[in-house]
C-alpha cells in the first residue's frame, strides 16, 4: 500500500506504507543516529513529531523487550529509506512494522530521506502530514498551514501520579517532564532511592519527600509552555543539589533569568561533540532538542556556561554560581548513543554527598 508525506511547503514524497493505518500531522524532524531506532521511537521528547532517520536501513535488528525509553511511545510518525523485512538479532521479539502496527504509529519507507533532510536543513523544521494517496495535496497543504501544533506535550507524557523506585542510597526526586527510562536506570544503578513526580509538582510537595537531590528530566516541546514549573525550580535549587537534562536544562535557565529560542532544525543524533570549558575535554554526546538557551541571555544571570557545542557554539551546559545546581543540554544517559558523559550522574551524587555532610556538620554544631 502506498502512502504520502506532504510538507507545508508543498513538497510531496510518495512511498510504501508500513506500521499503523492512521493519518497523522506533526512537526517533521530528522535524527542522524546510525542505530537506536527503538529508543528513538519510544523517547517521549519526540511527542507529536514525525521523525526521519537519515541512516538508510532501519529495523535490521528488530524490536526487543529491553531498549524502550517509555512504555507508550508518543511519536506521531516514522520516515525511513528502507525497512528490514527479516530482522536478525538474538534479542529480537518483533519487527519494526509489527511494533508500529501494534502502537498504531504510521510509517513511510522508500522515499529519498537525503532530499527530505536537506529540505529541513535549508528551511527549518516543517509541519507535515502522513496520509493516503487519495488526499489532494493542495487541500492538505492548506490544512497544514492552518494547523497550530499543540503546546501541551509535557502534560501528555508526564506521569500523572508520583511513584517510587526504591533504593538504599540518597533519595532523588525526579521531576518527569517526559523522562527517558535511561535516566531512571542510571540513578537506580547507583543505588538511589528515586521518587518520580509529575511535571506540575510544587516546591512544597517536592520537599515533603525529604529529597537529598532533585533531577529535572528531559521532555518535549517549547520550555516556555511549562512556565508554571519555574517557581518550583527557583525554590528547590536553594534547598538541595539539582541536576537537569535537556528540557530540564532549558527550564533551569529560564528559572534563573536566561532566555531560550528555537533552533532552525534542532540537534538530534548520537554523535554531537561537546566541549567542557572547565577541562577542555570533548565528549561525543547523544542529543535530541529543538530549543536552545540563548548565549547572550546568560550575561546578567547567576549562571555560568560550562559546556558548548563544537558544531554551532550553542550552550550545552550551565552551572549556578551560588548553589550546587548544574544542567546539560545533551543526554548523559545516552540510550541510544555514547556514554562519554555518564560521569555527570556521579558528579550529581558527589554534590549530594557534600551537601549532606555539610547538613550533618551544621546539626552537630547546633547540638541537634
XYZ file of N, CA and C in Angstrom, residues 162-325:
492
model
N 2.726 10.372 41.469
C 4.081 10.061 41.924
C 4.220 8.556 42.162
N 5.435 8.040 41.915
C 5.726 6.635 42.220
C 7.203 6.525 42.583
N 7.563 5.399 43.201
C 8.931 5.264 43.677
C 9.641 4.091 43.021
N 10.970 4.217 42.948
C 11.865 3.128 42.560
C 12.852 3.001 43.718
N 12.556 2.138 44.690
C 13.284 2.134 45.964
C 14.758 1.768 45.828
N 15.558 2.368 46.680
C 16.972 2.065 46.777
C 17.468 2.396 48.169
N 18.695 1.998 48.459
C 19.283 2.218 49.779
C 20.126 3.489 49.861
N 20.322 4.137 48.733
C 21.188 5.305 48.690
C 20.430 6.602 48.888
N 21.014 7.720 48.453
C 20.369 9.027 48.628
C 19.036 9.101 47.895
N 18.122 9.844 48.470
C 16.809 9.997 47.838
C 16.868 11.123 46.802
N 16.463 10.787 45.586
C 16.415 11.750 44.487
C 14.980 11.876 44.007
N 14.449 13.084 44.015
C 13.145 13.344 43.414
C 13.382 13.700 41.950
N 12.799 12.906 41.074
C 12.966 13.073 39.629
C 11.693 13.665 39.050
N 11.773 14.907 38.592
C 10.608 15.588 38.024
C 10.463 15.143 36.569
N 9.323 14.553 36.265
C 9.093 13.913 34.975
C 8.422 14.878 33.996
N 9.248 15.459 33.108
C 8.715 16.293 32.034
C 8.545 15.483 30.742
N 8.818 14.195 30.799
C 8.838 13.322 29.636
C 10.076 12.453 29.742
N 10.269 11.906 30.914
C 11.502 11.228 31.307
C 11.792 9.999 30.457
N 13.048 9.892 30.010
C 13.531 8.648 29.422
C 13.874 7.669 30.547
N 13.576 6.409 30.323
C 13.870 5.410 31.346
C 15.366 5.299 31.627
N 16.189 5.723 30.654
C 17.631 5.680 30.858
C 18.077 6.513 32.041
N 17.408 7.633 32.307
C 17.754 8.474 33.454
C 17.456 7.740 34.746
N 16.277 7.134 34.809
C 15.905 6.364 35.997
C 16.865 5.194 36.195
N 17.260 4.555 35.100
C 18.183 3.421 35.192
C 19.532 3.847 35.764
N 20.066 4.984 35.324
C 21.368 5.439 35.817
C 21.312 5.758 37.307
N 20.215 6.301 37.766
C 20.076 6.614 39.193
C 19.928 5.345 40.029
N 19.108 4.415 39.564
C 18.908 3.186 40.333
C 20.164 2.318 40.308
N 20.926 2.359 39.200
C 22.188 1.611 39.147
C 23.167 2.093 40.207
N 23.014 3.348 40.634
C 23.878 3.923 41.662
C 23.249 3.813 43.051
N 22.195 3.034 43.154
C 21.585 2.759 44.446
C 20.652 3.837 44.961
N 20.325 4.821 44.134
C 19.481 5.923 44.604
C 18.054 5.448 44.908
N 17.466 6.076 45.890
C 16.056 5.882 46.219
C 15.292 6.971 45.464
N 14.667 6.597 44.344
C 14.113 7.588 43.422
C 12.605 7.711 43.585
N 12.126 8.934 43.666
C 10.703 9.227 43.641
C 10.425 10.052 42.389
N 9.626 9.508 41.475
C 9.280 10.200 40.234
C 7.980 10.959 40.449
N 7.979 12.256 40.102
C 6.809 13.100 40.361
C 6.361 13.796 39.070
N 5.090 14.213 38.982
C 4.582 14.887 37.785
C 5.260 16.231 37.540
N 5.118 16.706 36.308
C 5.775 17.950 35.885
C 5.285 19.169 36.649
N 4.040 19.134 37.114
C 3.452 20.315 37.761
C 3.552 20.267 39.285
N 4.497 19.507 39.799
C 4.701 19.411 41.236
C 5.152 20.769 41.791
N 4.772 21.077 43.008
C 5.202 22.316 43.648
C 6.451 22.064 44.486
N 7.141 23.137 44.827
C 8.336 23.016 45.668
C 7.979 22.413 47.025
N 6.850 22.799 47.571
C 6.424 22.264 48.858
C 6.212 20.757 48.768
N 5.585 20.304 47.682
C 5.353 18.874 47.504
C 6.668 18.117 47.347
N 7.615 18.705 46.611
C 8.922 18.072 46.449
C 9.592 17.900 47.807
N 9.583 18.945 48.629
C 10.276 18.893 49.919
C 9.592 17.944 50.901
N 8.319 17.630 50.669
C 7.633 16.659 51.523
C 8.241 15.268 51.403
N 8.935 15.027 50.284
C 9.592 13.723 50.099
C 10.985 13.691 50.741
N 11.410 14.799 51.332
C 12.712 14.899 52.001
C 13.859 14.465 51.076
N 13.979 15.118 49.919
C 14.994 14.689 48.952
C 16.402 15.103 49.377
N 17.375 14.300 48.971
C 18.782 14.691 49.075
C 19.217 15.446 47.820
N 18.490 15.242 46.727
C 18.770 15.939 45.479
C 17.552 15.865 44.574
N 17.517 16.726 43.580
C 16.391 16.782 42.639
C 16.927 16.760 41.214
N 16.283 15.950 40.369
C 16.620 15.902 38.942
C 15.463 16.440 38.125
N 15.805 17.232 37.098
C 14.835 17.734 36.129
C 15.058 16.952 34.836
N 14.050 16.241 34.377
C 14.242 15.329 33.248
C 14.158 16.037 31.904
N 14.418 15.263 30.875
C 14.174 15.697 29.501
C 12.671 15.769 29.254
N 12.285 16.236 28.074
C 10.873 16.292 27.706
C 10.681 16.997 26.386
N 9.469 16.966 25.855
C 9.196 17.526 24.531
C 8.779 18.993 24.560
N 8.856 19.620 23.382
C 8.239 20.917 23.164
C 9.042 22.116 23.625
N 8.357 23.250 23.616
C 8.922 24.552 23.964
C 8.968 24.693 25.484
N 10.138 24.970 26.071
C 10.204 25.117 27.532
C 9.301 26.224 28.065
N 9.014 27.222 27.246
C 8.175 28.325 27.708
C 6.707 27.927 27.850
N 6.357 26.741 27.373
C 4.975 26.274 27.533
C 4.733 25.668 28.906
N 5.791 25.496 29.711
C 5.625 24.954 31.072
C 6.244 25.904 32.088
N 5.930 27.168 31.956
C 6.487 28.195 32.837
C 6.078 28.017 34.301
N 4.958 27.333 34.541
C 4.481 27.192 35.918
C 5.452 26.407 36.794
N 6.374 25.670 36.164
C 7.335 24.892 36.939
C 8.536 25.724 37.385
N 8.685 26.928 36.843
C 9.886 27.727 37.106
C 10.013 28.145 38.566
N 8.899 28.469 39.196
C 8.953 28.879 40.601
C 9.440 27.729 41.466
N 8.998 26.515 41.164
C 9.460 25.342 41.897
C 10.983 25.208 41.778
N 11.505 25.380 40.583
C 12.951 25.252 40.362
C 13.712 26.319 41.141
N 13.197 27.562 41.131
C 13.879 28.658 41.839
C 13.984 28.373 43.335
N 12.963 27.748 43.890
C 12.971 27.447 45.326
C 13.852 26.235 45.623
N 13.697 25.189 44.856
C 14.394 23.925 45.122
C 15.905 24.062 44.981
N 16.378 24.849 44.020
C 17.824 24.963 43.814
C 18.527 25.568 45.034
N 17.788 26.251 45.870
C 18.362 26.819 47.094
C 18.381 25.815 48.251
N 17.641 24.715 48.094
C 17.466 23.774 49.195
C 18.353 22.542 49.082
N 18.433 21.957 47.867
C 19.173 20.705 47.669
C 19.896 20.753 46.321
N 20.920 19.913 46.140
C 21.589 19.839 44.832
C 20.607 19.492 43.716
N 20.860 20.072 42.547
C 19.943 19.913 41.421
C 20.731 19.571 40.166
N 20.159 18.694 39.343
C 20.762 18.279 38.083
C 19.653 18.227 37.031
N 19.846 18.921 35.900
C 18.843 18.943 34.837
C 19.397 18.456 33.519
N 18.550 17.801 32.737
C 18.927 17.262 31.439
C 17.956 17.748 30.377
N 18.485 18.271 29.271
C 17.720 18.638 28.076
C 16.643 19.678 28.405
N 15.348 19.308 28.389
C 14.314 20.283 28.746
C 14.535 20.791 30.160
N 14.990 19.917 31.060
C 15.305 20.349 32.421
C 16.374 21.420 32.448
N 17.335 21.337 31.539
C 18.388 22.344 31.385
C 17.784 23.677 30.949
N 16.888 23.637 29.980
C 16.273 24.864 29.475
C 15.384 25.512 30.531
N 14.649 24.709 31.277
C 13.785 25.242 32.336
C 14.606 25.858 33.459
N 15.730 25.228 33.786
C 16.659 25.776 34.783
C 17.153 27.156 34.340
N 17.477 27.296 33.058
C 17.930 28.582 32.522
C 16.837 29.637 32.626
N 15.620 29.286 32.222
C 14.504 30.235 32.304
C 14.222 30.636 33.746
N 14.325 29.679 34.656
C 14.049 29.965 36.069
C 15.048 30.947 36.653
N 16.225 31.023 36.050
C 17.272 31.906 36.562
C 17.492 33.142 35.696
N 16.503 33.479 34.881
C 16.529 34.745 34.165
C 17.106 34.713 32.771
N 17.541 33.562 32.285
C 18.035 33.451 30.909
C 16.858 33.261 29.964
N 17.150 33.140 28.672
C 16.096 33.008 27.673
C 16.403 31.830 26.756
N 15.358 31.330 26.093
C 15.522 30.227 25.149
C 14.959 30.624 23.786
N 15.416 29.924 22.762
C 14.940 30.189 21.410
C 14.923 28.878 20.636
N 14.140 28.839 19.569
C 14.048 27.621 18.760
C 15.183 27.575 17.751
N 15.807 26.395 17.660
C 16.835 26.167 16.650
C 16.181 25.965 15.289
N 16.955 26.181 14.234
C 16.405 26.059 12.888
C 15.907 24.648 12.619
N 16.746 23.644 12.905
C 16.326 22.256 12.693
C 16.714 21.332 13.845
N 17.216 21.886 14.924
C 17.471 21.108 16.129
C 18.714 20.252 16.079
N 19.022 19.649 17.212
C 20.120 18.687 17.348
C 19.502 17.342 17.692
N 19.599 16.384 16.781
C 19.032 15.056 17.034
C 19.959 14.015 16.436
N 20.659 13.301 17.320
C 21.600 12.296 16.846
C 22.477 11.801 17.972
N 23.423 10.933 17.624
C 24.255 10.276 18.642
C 25.730 10.626 18.541
N 26.064 11.662 17.794
C 27.485 11.936 17.540
C 27.831 13.417 17.626
N 27.208 14.137 18.547
C 27.428 15.582 18.648
C 28.580 15.877 19.615
N 29.653 16.519 19.138
C 30.780 16.829 20.023
C 30.484 18.030 20.915
N 30.789 17.872 22.198
C 30.556 18.927 23.189
C 31.833 19.136 23.983
N 32.204 20.401 24.174
C 33.426 20.732 24.909
C 33.111 21.186 26.324
N 33.793 20.585 27.288
C 33.723 21.012 28.682
C 34.702 22.175 28.838
N 34.188 23.380 29.081
C 35.024 24.575 29.139
C 35.922 24.588 30.362
N 35.616 23.779 31.358
C 36.431 23.737 32.574
C 37.693 22.909 32.370
N 37.596 21.854 31.588
C 38.718 20.925 31.417
C 39.287 20.913 30.009
N 38.514 21.415 29.053
C 38.926 21.344 27.650
C 38.618 20.000 27.006
N 38.069 19.079 27.773
C 37.762 17.747 27.252
C 36.549 17.797 26.333
N 36.605 17.013 25.251
C 35.487 16.915 24.312
C 34.832 15.548 24.455
N 33.519 15.542 24.600
C 32.747 14.304 24.668
C 31.849 14.194 23.439
N 31.649 12.974 22.971
C 30.682 12.730 21.907
C 29.364 12.377 22.586
N 28.318 13.114 22.249
C 27.085 13.050 23.025
C 25.873 12.686 22.181
N 24.864 12.172 22.882
C 23.551 11.927 22.306
C 22.679 13.151 22.562
N 21.979 13.620 21.523
C 21.176 14.832 21.680
C 19.817 14.686 21.012
N 18.854 15.395 21.555
C 17.509 15.444 20.978
C 16.785 16.670 21.510
N 16.964 17.794 20.846
C 16.257 19.006 21.268
C 16.083 19.958 20.092
N 15.008 20.721 20.158
C 14.720 21.707 19.125
C 14.872 23.128 19.606
N 15.166 23.312 20.914
C 15.337 24.641 21.501
C 16.696 24.732 22.162
N 17.166 25.958 22.371
C 18.468 26.169 22.993
C 18.414 27.393 23.899
N 19.312 27.433 24.869
C 19.445 28.608 25.732
C 20.281 29.649 24.990
N 19.786 30.872 24.918
C 20.486 31.923 24.186
C 21.741 32.360 24.944
N 22.856 32.408 24.234
C 24.135 32.740 24.856
C 24.131 34.153 25.442
N 23.582 35.104 24.709
C 23.640 36.496 25.178
C 22.684 36.768 26.338
N 21.839 35.791 26.690
C 20.912 35.996 27.812
C 21.515 35.582 29.149
N 22.704 34.999 29.121
C 23.334 34.492 30.345
C 24.044 35.603 31.121
N 24.437 36.661 30.448
C 25.347 37.680 30.995
C 24.910 38.243 32.337
N 23.654 38.588 32.496
C 23.200 39.234 33.726
C 22.488 38.272 34.677
N 22.866 37.000 34.614
C 22.268 35.997 35.498
C 23.326 35.456 36.457
N 22.914 34.567 37.337
C 23.839 33.890 38.247
C 24.285 32.548 37.682
N 24.248 32.426 36.366
C 24.617 31.181 35.698
C 25.954 31.321 34.985
N 26.689 30.217 34.911
C 27.951 30.134 34.178
C 27.834 29.047 33.117
N 28.295 29.349 31.921
C 28.300 28.346 30.853
C 29.458 27.378 31.089
N 29.155 26.088 31.133
C 30.188 25.077 31.392
C 30.521 24.240 30.169
N 29.575 24.113 29.223
C 29.776 23.286 28.038
C 29.209 23.997 26.806
N 29.862 23.813 25.667
C 29.354 24.347 24.407
C 29.440 23.284 23.314
N 28.582 23.416 22.309
C 28.592 22.510 21.162
C 29.657 22.961 20.168
N 30.472 22.031 19.727
C 31.523 22.388 18.772
C 30.967 22.640 17.376
N 29.802 22.095 17.068
C 29.239 22.268 15.725
C 28.700 23.677 15.493
N 28.086 24.278 16.521
C 27.460 25.588 16.300
C 27.631 26.555 17.475
N 28.450 26.195 18.470
C 28.757 27.076 19.607
C 27.554 27.379 20.494
N 26.506 26.574 20.428
C 25.371 26.783 21.333
C 25.707 26.253 22.724
N 24.944 26.709 23.711
C 25.177 26.318 25.106
C 24.756 24.862 25.311
N 25.638 24.098 25.944
C 25.349 22.691 26.229
C 25.416 22.372 27.723
N 25.815 23.346 28.546
C 25.865 23.096 29.978
C 25.878 24.391 30.768
N 25.237 24.373 31.932
C 25.169 25.539 32.813
C 25.410 25.123 34.259
N 25.916 26.066 35.036
C 26.096 25.841 36.475
C 25.715 27.120 37.218
N 25.081 26.963 38.370
C 24.720 28.123 39.175
C 25.946 28.592 39.953
N 26.093 29.904 40.069
C 27.277 30.463 40.743
C 27.232 30.294 42.262
N 26.048 30.137 42.828
C 25.931 30.129 44.291
C 25.360 28.835 44.866
N 24.687 28.044 44.062
C 24.053 26.817 44.555
C 24.646 25.597 43.839
N 24.583 24.412 44.464
C 25.078 23.183 43.819
C 24.076 22.676 42.782
N 23.921 23.445 41.731
C 22.946 23.132 40.686
C 23.624 23.245 39.325
